[in-house]
Tab-separated table of C-alpha atoms in Angstrom:
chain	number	residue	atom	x	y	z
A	4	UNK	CA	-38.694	-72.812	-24.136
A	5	UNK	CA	-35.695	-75.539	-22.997
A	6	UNK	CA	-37.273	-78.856	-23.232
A	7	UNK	CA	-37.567	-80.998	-20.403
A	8	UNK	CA	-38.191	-84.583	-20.728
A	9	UNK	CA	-41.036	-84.807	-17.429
A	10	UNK	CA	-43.440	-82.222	-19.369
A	11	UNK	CA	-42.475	-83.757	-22.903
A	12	UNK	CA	-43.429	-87.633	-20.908
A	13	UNK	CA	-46.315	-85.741	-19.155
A	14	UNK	CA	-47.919	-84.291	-22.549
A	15	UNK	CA	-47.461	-87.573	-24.307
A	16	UNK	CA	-50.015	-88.549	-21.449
A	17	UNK	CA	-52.622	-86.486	-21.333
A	18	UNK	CA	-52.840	-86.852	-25.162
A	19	UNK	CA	-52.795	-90.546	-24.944
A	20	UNK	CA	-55.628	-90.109	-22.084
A	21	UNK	CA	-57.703	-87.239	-24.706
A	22	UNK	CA	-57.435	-89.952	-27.477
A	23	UNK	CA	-58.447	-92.712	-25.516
A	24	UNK	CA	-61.437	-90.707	-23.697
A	25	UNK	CA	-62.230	-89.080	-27.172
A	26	UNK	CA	-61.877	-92.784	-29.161
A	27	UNK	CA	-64.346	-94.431	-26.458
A	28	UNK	CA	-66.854	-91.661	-25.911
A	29	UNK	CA	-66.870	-89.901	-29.728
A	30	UNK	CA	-64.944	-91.521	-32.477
A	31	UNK	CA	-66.182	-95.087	-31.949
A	32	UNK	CA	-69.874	-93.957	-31.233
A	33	UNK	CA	-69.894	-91.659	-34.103
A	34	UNK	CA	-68.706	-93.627	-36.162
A	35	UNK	CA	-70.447	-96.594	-35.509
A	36	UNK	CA	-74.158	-94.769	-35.683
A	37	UNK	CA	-72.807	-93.041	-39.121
A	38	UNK	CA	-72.062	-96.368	-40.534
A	39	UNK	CA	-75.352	-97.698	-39.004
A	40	UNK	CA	-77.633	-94.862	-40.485
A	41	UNK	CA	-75.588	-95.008	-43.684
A	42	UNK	CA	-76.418	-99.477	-44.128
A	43	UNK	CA	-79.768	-98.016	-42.654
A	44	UNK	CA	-80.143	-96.170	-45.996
A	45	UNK	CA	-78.889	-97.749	-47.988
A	46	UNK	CA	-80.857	-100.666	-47.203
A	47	UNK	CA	-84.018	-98.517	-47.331
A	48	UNK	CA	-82.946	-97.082	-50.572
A	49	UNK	CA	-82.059	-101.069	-51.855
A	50	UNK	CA	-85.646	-101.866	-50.911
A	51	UNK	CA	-87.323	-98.731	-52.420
A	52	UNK	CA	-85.402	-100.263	-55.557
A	53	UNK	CA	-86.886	-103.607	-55.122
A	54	UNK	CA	-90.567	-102.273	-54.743
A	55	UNK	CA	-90.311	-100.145	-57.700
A	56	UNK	CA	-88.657	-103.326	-59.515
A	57	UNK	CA	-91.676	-105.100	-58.424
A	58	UNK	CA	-93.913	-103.156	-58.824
A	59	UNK	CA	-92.607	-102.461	-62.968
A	60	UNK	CA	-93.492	-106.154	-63.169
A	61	UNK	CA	-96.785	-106.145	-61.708
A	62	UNK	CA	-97.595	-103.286	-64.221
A	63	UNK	CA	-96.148	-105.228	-66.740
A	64	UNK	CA	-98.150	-108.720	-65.729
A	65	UNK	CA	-101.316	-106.573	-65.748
A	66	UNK	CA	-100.874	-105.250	-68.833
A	67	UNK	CA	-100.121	-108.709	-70.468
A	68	UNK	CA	-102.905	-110.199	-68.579
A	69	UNK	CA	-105.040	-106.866	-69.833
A	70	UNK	CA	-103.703	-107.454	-73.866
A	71	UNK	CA	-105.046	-110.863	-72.933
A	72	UNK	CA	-108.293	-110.044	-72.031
A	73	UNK	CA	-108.618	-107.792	-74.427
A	74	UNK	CA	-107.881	-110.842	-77.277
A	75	UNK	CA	-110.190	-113.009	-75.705
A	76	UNK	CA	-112.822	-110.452	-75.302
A	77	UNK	CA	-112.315	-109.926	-79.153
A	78	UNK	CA	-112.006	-113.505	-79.764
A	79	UNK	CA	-115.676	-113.886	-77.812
A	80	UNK	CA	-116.975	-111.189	-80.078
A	81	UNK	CA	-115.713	-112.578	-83.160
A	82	UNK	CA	-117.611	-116.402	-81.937
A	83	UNK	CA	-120.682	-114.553	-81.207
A	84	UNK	CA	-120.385	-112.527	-84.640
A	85	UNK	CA	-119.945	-116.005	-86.408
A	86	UNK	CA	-122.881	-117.598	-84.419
A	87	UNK	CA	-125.063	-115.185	-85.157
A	88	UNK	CA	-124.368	-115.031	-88.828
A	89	UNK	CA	-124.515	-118.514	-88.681
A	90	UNK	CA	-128.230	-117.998	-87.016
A	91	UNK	CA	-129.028	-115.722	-89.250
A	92	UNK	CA	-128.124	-118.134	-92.154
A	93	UNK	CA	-130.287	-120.470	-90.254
A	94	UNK	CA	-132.798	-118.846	-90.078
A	95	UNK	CA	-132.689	-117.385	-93.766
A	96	UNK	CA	-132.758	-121.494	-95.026
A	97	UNK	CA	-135.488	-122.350	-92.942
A	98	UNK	CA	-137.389	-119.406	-94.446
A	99	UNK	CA	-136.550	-120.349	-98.188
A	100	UNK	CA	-137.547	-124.083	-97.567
A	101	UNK	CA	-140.694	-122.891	-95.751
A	102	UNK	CA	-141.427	-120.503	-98.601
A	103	UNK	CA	-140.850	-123.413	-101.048
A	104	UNK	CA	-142.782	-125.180	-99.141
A	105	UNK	CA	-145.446	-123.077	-98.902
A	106	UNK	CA	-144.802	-122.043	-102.871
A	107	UNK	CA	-145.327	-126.394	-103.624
A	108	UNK	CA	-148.128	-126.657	-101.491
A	109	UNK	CA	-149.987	-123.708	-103.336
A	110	UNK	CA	-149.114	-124.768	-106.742
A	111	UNK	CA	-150.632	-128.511	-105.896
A	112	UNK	CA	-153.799	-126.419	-104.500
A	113	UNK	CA	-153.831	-124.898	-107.508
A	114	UNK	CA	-153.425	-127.974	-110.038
A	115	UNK	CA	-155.981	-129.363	-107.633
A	116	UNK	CA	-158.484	-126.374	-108.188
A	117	UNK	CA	-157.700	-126.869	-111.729
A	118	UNK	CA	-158.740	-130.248	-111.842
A	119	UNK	CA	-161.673	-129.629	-110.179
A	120	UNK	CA	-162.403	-126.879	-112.184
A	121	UNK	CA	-161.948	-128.814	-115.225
A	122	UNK	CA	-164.226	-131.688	-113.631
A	123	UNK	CA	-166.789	-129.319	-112.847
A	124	UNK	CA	-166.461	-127.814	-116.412
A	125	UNK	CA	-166.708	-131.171	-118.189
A	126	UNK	CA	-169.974	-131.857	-115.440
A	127	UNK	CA	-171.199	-128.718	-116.640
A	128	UNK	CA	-170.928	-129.020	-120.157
A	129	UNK	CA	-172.434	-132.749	-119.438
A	130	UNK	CA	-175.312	-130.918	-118.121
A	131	UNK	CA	-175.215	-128.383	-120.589
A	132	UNK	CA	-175.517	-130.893	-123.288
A	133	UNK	CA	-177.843	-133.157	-121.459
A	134	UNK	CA	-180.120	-129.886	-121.248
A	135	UNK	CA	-179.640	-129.256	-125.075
A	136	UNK	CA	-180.444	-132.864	-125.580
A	137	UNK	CA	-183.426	-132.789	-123.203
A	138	UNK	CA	-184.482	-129.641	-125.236
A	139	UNK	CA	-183.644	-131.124	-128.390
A	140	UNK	CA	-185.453	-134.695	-127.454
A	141	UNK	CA	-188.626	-132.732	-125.856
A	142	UNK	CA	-188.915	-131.019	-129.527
A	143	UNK	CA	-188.454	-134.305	-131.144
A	144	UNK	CA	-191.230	-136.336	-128.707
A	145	UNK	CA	-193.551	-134.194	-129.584
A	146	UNK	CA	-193.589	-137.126	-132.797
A	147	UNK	CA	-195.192	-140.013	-132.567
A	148	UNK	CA	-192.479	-141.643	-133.818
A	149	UNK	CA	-190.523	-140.998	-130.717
A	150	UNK	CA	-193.334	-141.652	-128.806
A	151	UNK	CA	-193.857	-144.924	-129.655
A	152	UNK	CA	-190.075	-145.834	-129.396
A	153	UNK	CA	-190.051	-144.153	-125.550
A	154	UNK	CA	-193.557	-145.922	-125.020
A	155	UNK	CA	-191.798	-149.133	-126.049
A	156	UNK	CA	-188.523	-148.525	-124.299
A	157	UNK	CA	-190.325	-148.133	-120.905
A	158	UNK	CA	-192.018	-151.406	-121.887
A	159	UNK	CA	-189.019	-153.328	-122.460
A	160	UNK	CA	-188.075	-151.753	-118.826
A	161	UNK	CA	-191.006	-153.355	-117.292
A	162	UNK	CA	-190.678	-157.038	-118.866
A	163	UNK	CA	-187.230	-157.276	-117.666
B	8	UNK	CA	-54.872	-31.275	-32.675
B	9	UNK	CA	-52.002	-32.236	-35.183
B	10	UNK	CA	-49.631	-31.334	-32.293
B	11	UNK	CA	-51.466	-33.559	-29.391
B	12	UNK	CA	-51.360	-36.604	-31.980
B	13	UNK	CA	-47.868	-36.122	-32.489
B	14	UNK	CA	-47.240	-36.254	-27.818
B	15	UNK	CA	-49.698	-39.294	-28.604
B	16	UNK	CA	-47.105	-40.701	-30.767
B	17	UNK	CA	-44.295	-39.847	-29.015
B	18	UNK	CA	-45.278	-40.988	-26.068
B	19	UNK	CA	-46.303	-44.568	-27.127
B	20	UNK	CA	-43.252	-44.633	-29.168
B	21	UNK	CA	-40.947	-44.188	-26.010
B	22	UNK	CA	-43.634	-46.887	-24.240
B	23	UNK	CA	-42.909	-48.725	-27.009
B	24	UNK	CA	-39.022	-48.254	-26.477
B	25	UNK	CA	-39.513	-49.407	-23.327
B	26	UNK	CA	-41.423	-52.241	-23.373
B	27	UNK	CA	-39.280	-53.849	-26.099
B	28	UNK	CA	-36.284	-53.493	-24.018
B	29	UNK	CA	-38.231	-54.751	-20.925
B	30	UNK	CA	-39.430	-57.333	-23.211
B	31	UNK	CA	-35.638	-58.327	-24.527
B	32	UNK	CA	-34.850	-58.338	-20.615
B	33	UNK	CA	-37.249	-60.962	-20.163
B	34	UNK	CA	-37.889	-62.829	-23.417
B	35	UNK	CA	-40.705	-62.624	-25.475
B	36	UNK	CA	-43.995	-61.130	-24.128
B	37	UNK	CA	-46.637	-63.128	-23.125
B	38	UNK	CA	-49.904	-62.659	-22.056
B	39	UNK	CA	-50.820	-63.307	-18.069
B	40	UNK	CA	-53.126	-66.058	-17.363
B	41	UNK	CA	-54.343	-67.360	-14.007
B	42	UNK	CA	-51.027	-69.018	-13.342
B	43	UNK	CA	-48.767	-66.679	-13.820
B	44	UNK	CA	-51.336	-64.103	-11.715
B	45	UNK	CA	-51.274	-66.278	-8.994
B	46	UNK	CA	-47.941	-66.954	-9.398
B	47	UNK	CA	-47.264	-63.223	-8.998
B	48	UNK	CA	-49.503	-63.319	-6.042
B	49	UNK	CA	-48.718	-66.600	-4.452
B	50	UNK	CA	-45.029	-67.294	-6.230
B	51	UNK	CA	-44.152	-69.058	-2.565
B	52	UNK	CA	-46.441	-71.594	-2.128
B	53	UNK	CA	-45.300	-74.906	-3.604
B	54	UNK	CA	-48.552	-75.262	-4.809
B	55	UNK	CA	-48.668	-72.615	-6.987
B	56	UNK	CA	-45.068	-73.318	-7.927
B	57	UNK	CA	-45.566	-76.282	-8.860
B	58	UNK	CA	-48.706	-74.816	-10.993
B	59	UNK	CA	-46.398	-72.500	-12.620
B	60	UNK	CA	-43.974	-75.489	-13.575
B	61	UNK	CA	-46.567	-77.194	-15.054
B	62	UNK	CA	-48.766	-74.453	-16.092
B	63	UNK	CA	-48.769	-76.144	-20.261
B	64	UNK	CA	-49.985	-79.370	-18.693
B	65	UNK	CA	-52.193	-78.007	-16.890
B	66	UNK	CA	-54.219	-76.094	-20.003
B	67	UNK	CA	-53.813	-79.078	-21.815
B	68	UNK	CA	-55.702	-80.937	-18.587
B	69	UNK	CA	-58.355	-78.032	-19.095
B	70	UNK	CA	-58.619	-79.131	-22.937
B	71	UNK	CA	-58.688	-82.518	-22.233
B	72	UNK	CA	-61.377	-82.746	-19.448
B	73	UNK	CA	-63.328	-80.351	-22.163
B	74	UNK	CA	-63.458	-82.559	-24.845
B	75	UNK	CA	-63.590	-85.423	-22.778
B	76	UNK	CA	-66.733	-83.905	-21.002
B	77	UNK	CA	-68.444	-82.696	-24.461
B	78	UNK	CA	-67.853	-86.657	-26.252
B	79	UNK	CA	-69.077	-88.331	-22.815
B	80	UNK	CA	-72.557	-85.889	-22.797
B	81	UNK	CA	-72.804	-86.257	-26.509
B	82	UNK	CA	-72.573	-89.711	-27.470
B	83	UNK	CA	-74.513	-90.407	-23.821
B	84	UNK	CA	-77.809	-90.482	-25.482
B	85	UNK	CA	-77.634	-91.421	-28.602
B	86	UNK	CA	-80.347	-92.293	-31.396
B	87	UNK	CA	-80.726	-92.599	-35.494
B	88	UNK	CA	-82.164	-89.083	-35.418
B	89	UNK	CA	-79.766	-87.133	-33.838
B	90	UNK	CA	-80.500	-83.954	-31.236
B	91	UNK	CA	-78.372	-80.832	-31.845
B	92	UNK	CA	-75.409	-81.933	-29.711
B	93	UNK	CA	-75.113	-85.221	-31.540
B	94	UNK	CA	-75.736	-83.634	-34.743
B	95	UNK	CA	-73.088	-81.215	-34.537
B	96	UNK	CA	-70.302	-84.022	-33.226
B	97	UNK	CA	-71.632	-86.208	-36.216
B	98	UNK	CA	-70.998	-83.607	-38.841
B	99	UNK	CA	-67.039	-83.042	-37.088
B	100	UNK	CA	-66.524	-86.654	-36.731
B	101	UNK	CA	-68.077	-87.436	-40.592
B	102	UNK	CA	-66.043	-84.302	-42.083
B	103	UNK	CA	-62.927	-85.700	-40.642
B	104	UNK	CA	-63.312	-89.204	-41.450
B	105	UNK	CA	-64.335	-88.052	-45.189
B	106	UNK	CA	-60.891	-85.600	-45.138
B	107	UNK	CA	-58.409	-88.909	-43.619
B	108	UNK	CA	-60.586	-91.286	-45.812
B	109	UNK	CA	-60.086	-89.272	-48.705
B	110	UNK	CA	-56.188	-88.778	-48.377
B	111	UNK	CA	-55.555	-92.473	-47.223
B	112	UNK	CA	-58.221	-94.503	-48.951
B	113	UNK	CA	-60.900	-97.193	-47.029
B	114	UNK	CA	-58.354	-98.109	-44.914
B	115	UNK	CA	-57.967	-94.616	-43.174
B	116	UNK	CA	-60.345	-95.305	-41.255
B	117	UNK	CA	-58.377	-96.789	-38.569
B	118	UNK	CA	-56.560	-93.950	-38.351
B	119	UNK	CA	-59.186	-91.694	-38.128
B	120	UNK	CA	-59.772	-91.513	-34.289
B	121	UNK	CA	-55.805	-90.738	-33.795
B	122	UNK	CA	-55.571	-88.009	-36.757
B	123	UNK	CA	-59.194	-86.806	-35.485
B	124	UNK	CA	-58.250	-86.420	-31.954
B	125	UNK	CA	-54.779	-84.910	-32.626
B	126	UNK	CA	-56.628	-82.519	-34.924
B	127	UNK	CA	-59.099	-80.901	-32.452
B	128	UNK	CA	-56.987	-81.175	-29.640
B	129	UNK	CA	-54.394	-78.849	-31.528
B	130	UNK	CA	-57.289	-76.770	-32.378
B	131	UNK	CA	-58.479	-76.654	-29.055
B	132	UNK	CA	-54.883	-75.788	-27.707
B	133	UNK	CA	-54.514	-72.766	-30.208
B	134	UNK	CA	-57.767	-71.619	-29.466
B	135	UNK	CA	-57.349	-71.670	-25.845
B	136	UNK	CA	-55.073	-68.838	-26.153
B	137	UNK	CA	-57.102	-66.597	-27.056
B	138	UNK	CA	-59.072	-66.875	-23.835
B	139	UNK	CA	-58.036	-64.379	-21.446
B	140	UNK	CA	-56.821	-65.806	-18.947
B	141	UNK	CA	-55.640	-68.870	-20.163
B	142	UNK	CA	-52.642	-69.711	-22.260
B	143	UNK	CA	-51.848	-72.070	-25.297
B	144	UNK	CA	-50.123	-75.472	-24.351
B	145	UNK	CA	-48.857	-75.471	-27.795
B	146	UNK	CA	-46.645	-72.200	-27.279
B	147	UNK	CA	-44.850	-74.382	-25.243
B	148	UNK	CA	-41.981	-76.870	-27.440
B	149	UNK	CA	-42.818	-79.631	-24.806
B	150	UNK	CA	-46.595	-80.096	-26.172
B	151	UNK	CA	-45.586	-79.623	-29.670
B	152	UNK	CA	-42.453	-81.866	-29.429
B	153	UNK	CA	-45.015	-84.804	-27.348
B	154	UNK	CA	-47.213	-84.920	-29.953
B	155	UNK	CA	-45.010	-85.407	-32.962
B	156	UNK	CA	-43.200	-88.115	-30.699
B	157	UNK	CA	-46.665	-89.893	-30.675
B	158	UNK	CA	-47.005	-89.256	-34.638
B	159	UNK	CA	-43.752	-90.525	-35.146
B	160	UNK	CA	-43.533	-93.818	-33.262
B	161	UNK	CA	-47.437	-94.289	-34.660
B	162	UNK	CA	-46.333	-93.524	-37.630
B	163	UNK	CA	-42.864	-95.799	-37.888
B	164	UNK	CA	-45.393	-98.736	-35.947
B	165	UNK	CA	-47.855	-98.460	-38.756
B	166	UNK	CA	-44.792	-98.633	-40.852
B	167	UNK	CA	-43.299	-102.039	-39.227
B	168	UNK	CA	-46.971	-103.479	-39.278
B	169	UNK	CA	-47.649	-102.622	-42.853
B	170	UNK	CA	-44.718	-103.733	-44.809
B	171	UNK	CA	-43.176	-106.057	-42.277
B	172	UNK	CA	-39.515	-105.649	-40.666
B	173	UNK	CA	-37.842	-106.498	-43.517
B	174	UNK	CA	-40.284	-104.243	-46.169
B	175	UNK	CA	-39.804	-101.335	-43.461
B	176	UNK	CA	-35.825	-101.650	-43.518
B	177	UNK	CA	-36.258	-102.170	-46.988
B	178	UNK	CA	-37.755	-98.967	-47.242
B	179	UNK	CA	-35.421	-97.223	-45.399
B	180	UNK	CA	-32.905	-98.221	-47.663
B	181	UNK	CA	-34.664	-96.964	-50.619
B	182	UNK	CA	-35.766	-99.697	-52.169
B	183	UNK	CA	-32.334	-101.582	-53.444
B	184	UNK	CA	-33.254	-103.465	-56.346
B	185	UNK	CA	-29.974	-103.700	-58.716
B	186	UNK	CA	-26.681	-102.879	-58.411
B	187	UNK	CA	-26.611	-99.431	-58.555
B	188	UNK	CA	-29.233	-98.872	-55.717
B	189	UNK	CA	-27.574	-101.346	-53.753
B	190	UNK	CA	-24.496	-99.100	-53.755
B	191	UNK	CA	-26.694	-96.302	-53.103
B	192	UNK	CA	-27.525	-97.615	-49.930
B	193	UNK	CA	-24.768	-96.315	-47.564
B	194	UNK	CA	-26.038	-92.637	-48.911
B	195	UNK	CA	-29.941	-93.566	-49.075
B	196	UNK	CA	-29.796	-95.111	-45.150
B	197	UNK	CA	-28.853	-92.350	-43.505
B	198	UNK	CA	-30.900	-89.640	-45.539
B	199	UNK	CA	-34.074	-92.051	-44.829
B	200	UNK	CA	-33.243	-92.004	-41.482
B	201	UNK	CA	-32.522	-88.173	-40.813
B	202	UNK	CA	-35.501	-87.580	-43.256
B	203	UNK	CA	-37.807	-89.786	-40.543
B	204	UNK	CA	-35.976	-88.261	-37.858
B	205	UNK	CA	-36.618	-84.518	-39.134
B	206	UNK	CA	-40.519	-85.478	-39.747
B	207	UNK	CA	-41.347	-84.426	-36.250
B	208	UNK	CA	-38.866	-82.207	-35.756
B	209	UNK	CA	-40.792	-80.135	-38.087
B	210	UNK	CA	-43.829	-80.696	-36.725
B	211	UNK	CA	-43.071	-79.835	-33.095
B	212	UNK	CA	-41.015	-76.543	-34.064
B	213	UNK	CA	-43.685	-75.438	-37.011
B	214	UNK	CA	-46.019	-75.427	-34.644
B	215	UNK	CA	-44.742	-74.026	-31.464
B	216	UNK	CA	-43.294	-71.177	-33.772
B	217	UNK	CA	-46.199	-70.513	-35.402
B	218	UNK	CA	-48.266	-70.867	-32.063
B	219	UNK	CA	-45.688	-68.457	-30.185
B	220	UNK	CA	-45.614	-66.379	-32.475
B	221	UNK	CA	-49.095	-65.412	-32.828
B	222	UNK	CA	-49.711	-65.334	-29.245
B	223	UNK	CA	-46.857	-62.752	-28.716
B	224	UNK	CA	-47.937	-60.901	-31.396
B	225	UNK	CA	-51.271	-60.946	-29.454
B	226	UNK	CA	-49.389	-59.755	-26.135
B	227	UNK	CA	-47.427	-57.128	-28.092
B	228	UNK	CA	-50.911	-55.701	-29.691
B	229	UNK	CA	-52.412	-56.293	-25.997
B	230	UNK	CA	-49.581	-54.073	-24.051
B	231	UNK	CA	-49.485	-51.248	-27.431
B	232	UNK	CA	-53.126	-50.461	-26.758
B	233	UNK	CA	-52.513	-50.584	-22.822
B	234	UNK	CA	-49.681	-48.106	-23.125
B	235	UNK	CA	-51.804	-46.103	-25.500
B	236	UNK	CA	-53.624	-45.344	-23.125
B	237	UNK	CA	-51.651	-45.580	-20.268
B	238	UNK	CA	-50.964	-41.443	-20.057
B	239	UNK	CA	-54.831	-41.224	-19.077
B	240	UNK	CA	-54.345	-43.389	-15.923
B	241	UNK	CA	-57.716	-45.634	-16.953
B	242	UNK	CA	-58.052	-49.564	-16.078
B	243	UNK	CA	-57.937	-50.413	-20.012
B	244	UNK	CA	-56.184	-49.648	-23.142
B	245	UNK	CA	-57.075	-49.776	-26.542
B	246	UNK	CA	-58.184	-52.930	-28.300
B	247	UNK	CA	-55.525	-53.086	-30.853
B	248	UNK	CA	-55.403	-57.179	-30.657
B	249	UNK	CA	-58.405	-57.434	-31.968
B	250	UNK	CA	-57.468	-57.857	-35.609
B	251	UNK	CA	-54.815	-60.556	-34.843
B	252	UNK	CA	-57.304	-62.367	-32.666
B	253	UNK	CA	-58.785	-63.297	-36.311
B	254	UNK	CA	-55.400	-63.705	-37.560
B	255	UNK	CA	-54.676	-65.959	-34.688
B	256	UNK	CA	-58.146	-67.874	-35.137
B	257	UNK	CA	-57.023	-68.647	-38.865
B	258	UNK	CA	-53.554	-69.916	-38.445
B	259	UNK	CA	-54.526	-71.557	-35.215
B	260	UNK	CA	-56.928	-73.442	-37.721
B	261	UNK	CA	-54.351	-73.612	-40.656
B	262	UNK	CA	-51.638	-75.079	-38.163
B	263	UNK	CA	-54.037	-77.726	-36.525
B	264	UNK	CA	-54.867	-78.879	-39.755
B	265	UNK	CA	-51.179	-78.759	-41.431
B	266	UNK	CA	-50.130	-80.805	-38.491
B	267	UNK	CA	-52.804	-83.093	-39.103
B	268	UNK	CA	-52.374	-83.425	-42.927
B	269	UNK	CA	-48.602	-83.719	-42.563
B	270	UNK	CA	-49.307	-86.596	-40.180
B	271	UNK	CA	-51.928	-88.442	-42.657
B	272	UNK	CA	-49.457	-88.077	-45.248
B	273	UNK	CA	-46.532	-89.465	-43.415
B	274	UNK	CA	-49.039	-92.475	-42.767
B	275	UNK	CA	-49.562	-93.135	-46.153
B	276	UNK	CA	-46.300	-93.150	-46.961
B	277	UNK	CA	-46.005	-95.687	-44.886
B	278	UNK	CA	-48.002	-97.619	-46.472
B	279	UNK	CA	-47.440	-100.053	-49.104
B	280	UNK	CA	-46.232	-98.690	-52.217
B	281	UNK	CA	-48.230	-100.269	-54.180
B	282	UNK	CA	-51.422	-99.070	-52.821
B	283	UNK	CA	-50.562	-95.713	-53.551
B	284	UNK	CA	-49.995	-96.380	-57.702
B	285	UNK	CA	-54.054	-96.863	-57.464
């Protein structure tokens, strides 16, 4: 119960001795390896952050680069649209200046047909009155009259 | 049946009778450990005499080769993924250093291997006992009364450090800032001083008391169920203890840790005031 100063001295000691045995063998390792694994996660969790930060852009980046592809792929199908119309206008001229063409050259054929038509109309009709005339004369030499005038005429053919 | 409960009762009650005036002829009871067998046995040889002197020191030599033993094998191997040992130390040693952390701030955690290792090595020395056969260094004022020496001078060191020689008379003079606090000084010097003084004070005698106390409460339970049973000649008695060894394992907890916190606190007081308004 009485206190006496050798055990107070002696206590003071052997707690000095448990807190420097304890500090060097638990408190400093502990501590240290707490610390360690807590930077440790943190750090991990830090970087989990930066991946999913990157990784946010590259989604983002692929997505632009997609809306981008997606423009140009309309853009492509919008110049092929054009050409094609454009092809198709093409190809609709050429076929009204053929047809023209065509349409000209048939109407000439035509006038050309005509005239020959005509020509071979008036030839006919020269025939056809040379006939008449032939029938007409051949009625008319039966006459001496005309006879004589033929006779003559085929004379006058063989004096000159 | 009523009548042999009431010999039963008389007769411990006279056992009783006598062992409390036995026990007021030689102080308080107390349970035998080793020691104090061997003393019994042995009580000539110097060695064992000088056992018996220092029979606190040497349970607190028992503690402290225990925990010295359990931190060397524990922090021997150690990795990032801790084994069961290392686990378990990890969780003490982070619980602690959350508790000092939390009461004095970031910087706590210099103080955290002192408050730590005054914490379980109070624990241990309650515990201990409880252990038949061994005794509690901390019924004993000399343990109590070392340790709150070591608070106090770590305590009024921190204090010098902190705020300087000046800022730590300063503060033992209350402050004096005008006229009427300078006058107060006379009155606040000596209550600062006591009021320092009576810090360990406290601490040593709340926890011997408390420690004494339980432990003869233990002894008085121990030698109740031994007389009990005494009339029937056998080698034991009746467990009565056993309920206040549960008592005793929860204020041998509370007083470890009110120690602890009391210290903690007189730390931060010591430290700068302003701190503290955060």
């Amino acid at each position: 119960m009485n206190l006496e100063i050798g055990q107070v001295v002696t206590q003071i000691i052997g707690f000095l001795i448990a807190l420097f045995i304890l500090k060097r063998f638990a408190w400093k390792p502990f501590l240290g390896i707490l610390e360690e694994r807590r930077t440790k996660i943190k750090s991990e969790f830090e970087k989990i952050e930066d991946e999913k930060e990157s990784v946010k852009k590259l989604t983002s980046e692929y997505e632009a680069k997609l809306k981008d592809i997606e423009g140009l792929a309309r853009q492509k199908i919008l110049e092929a649209a054009k050409e094609g119309q454009q092809m198709a206008n093409q190809v609709k001229e050429n076929a009204r200046k053929e047809a023209l063409e065509i349409m000209g050259r048939s109407k000439e054929e035509i006038q050309r047909e005509l005239e020959k038509a005509k020509v071979q109309l008036k030839n006919d009709l020269v025939n056809l009155s040379l006939q008449a005339a032939e029938k007409i004369i051949q009625e008319r030499l039966d006459k001496e009259k005309d006879r004589k005038y033929i006779s003559d005429f085929i004379q006058g053919l063989e004096k000159t | 049946m009523i009548r042999t409960l009431n010999i039963l009762f008389l007769l411990v009650s006279t056992k009783v009778e006598e062992a409390g005036k036995k026990a007021a002829e030689q102080g308080a009871p107390e349970l035998p450990n080793f020691i104090t067998l061997l003393y019994e046995r042995y009580g000539k040889t110097a060695l064992v005499q000088f056992l018996h002197t220092w029979q606190n020191v040497v349970f607190s030599l028992i503690i402290i080769l225990i925990l010295g033993f359990v931190a060397y094998f524990s922090s021997r191997r150690k990795t990032l993924l801790p084994g069961r040992l290392q686990n378990f130390m990890e969780m003490a040693v982070e619980g602690l250093d959350n508790f000092f952390c939390g009461i004095l701030g970031p910087r706590g955690r210099k103080f955290t291997p002192f408050l730590g290792t005054l914490f379980i090595y109070i624990l241990c020395m309650n515990f201990l006992g409880l252990i038949p056969g061994m005794k509690s260094p901390s019924s004993s004022l000399n343990t109590t009364v070392a340790l709150a020496i070591c608070v106090f001078l770590y305590v009024q060191f921190t204090g010098i450090k902190n705020l300087g020689i000046v800022g730590y008379l300063d503060h033992l003079a209350g402050n004096p800032r005008d006229f009427i606090t300078w006058v107060l000084v006379p009155i606040n010097l000596p209550i600062h001083i006591i009021g320092e003084l009576a810090k360990p004070m406290s601490l040593s005698l709340r926890l011997f008391g408390n420690i004494t106390g339980e432990d003869i409460l233990i002894a008085v339970f121990v030698s109740l169920g031994v007389m009990a049973l005494s009339f029937l000649n056998l080698p034991v008695g009746l467990p009565l203890q056993v309920p206040f060894i549960f008592l005793a394992l929860l204020t041998g907890t509370i007083q470890a840790l009110v120690f602890t916190l009391l210290s903690t606190i007189y730390f931060l007081l010591m430290f700068p005031h302003e701190e503290e308004k955060h």
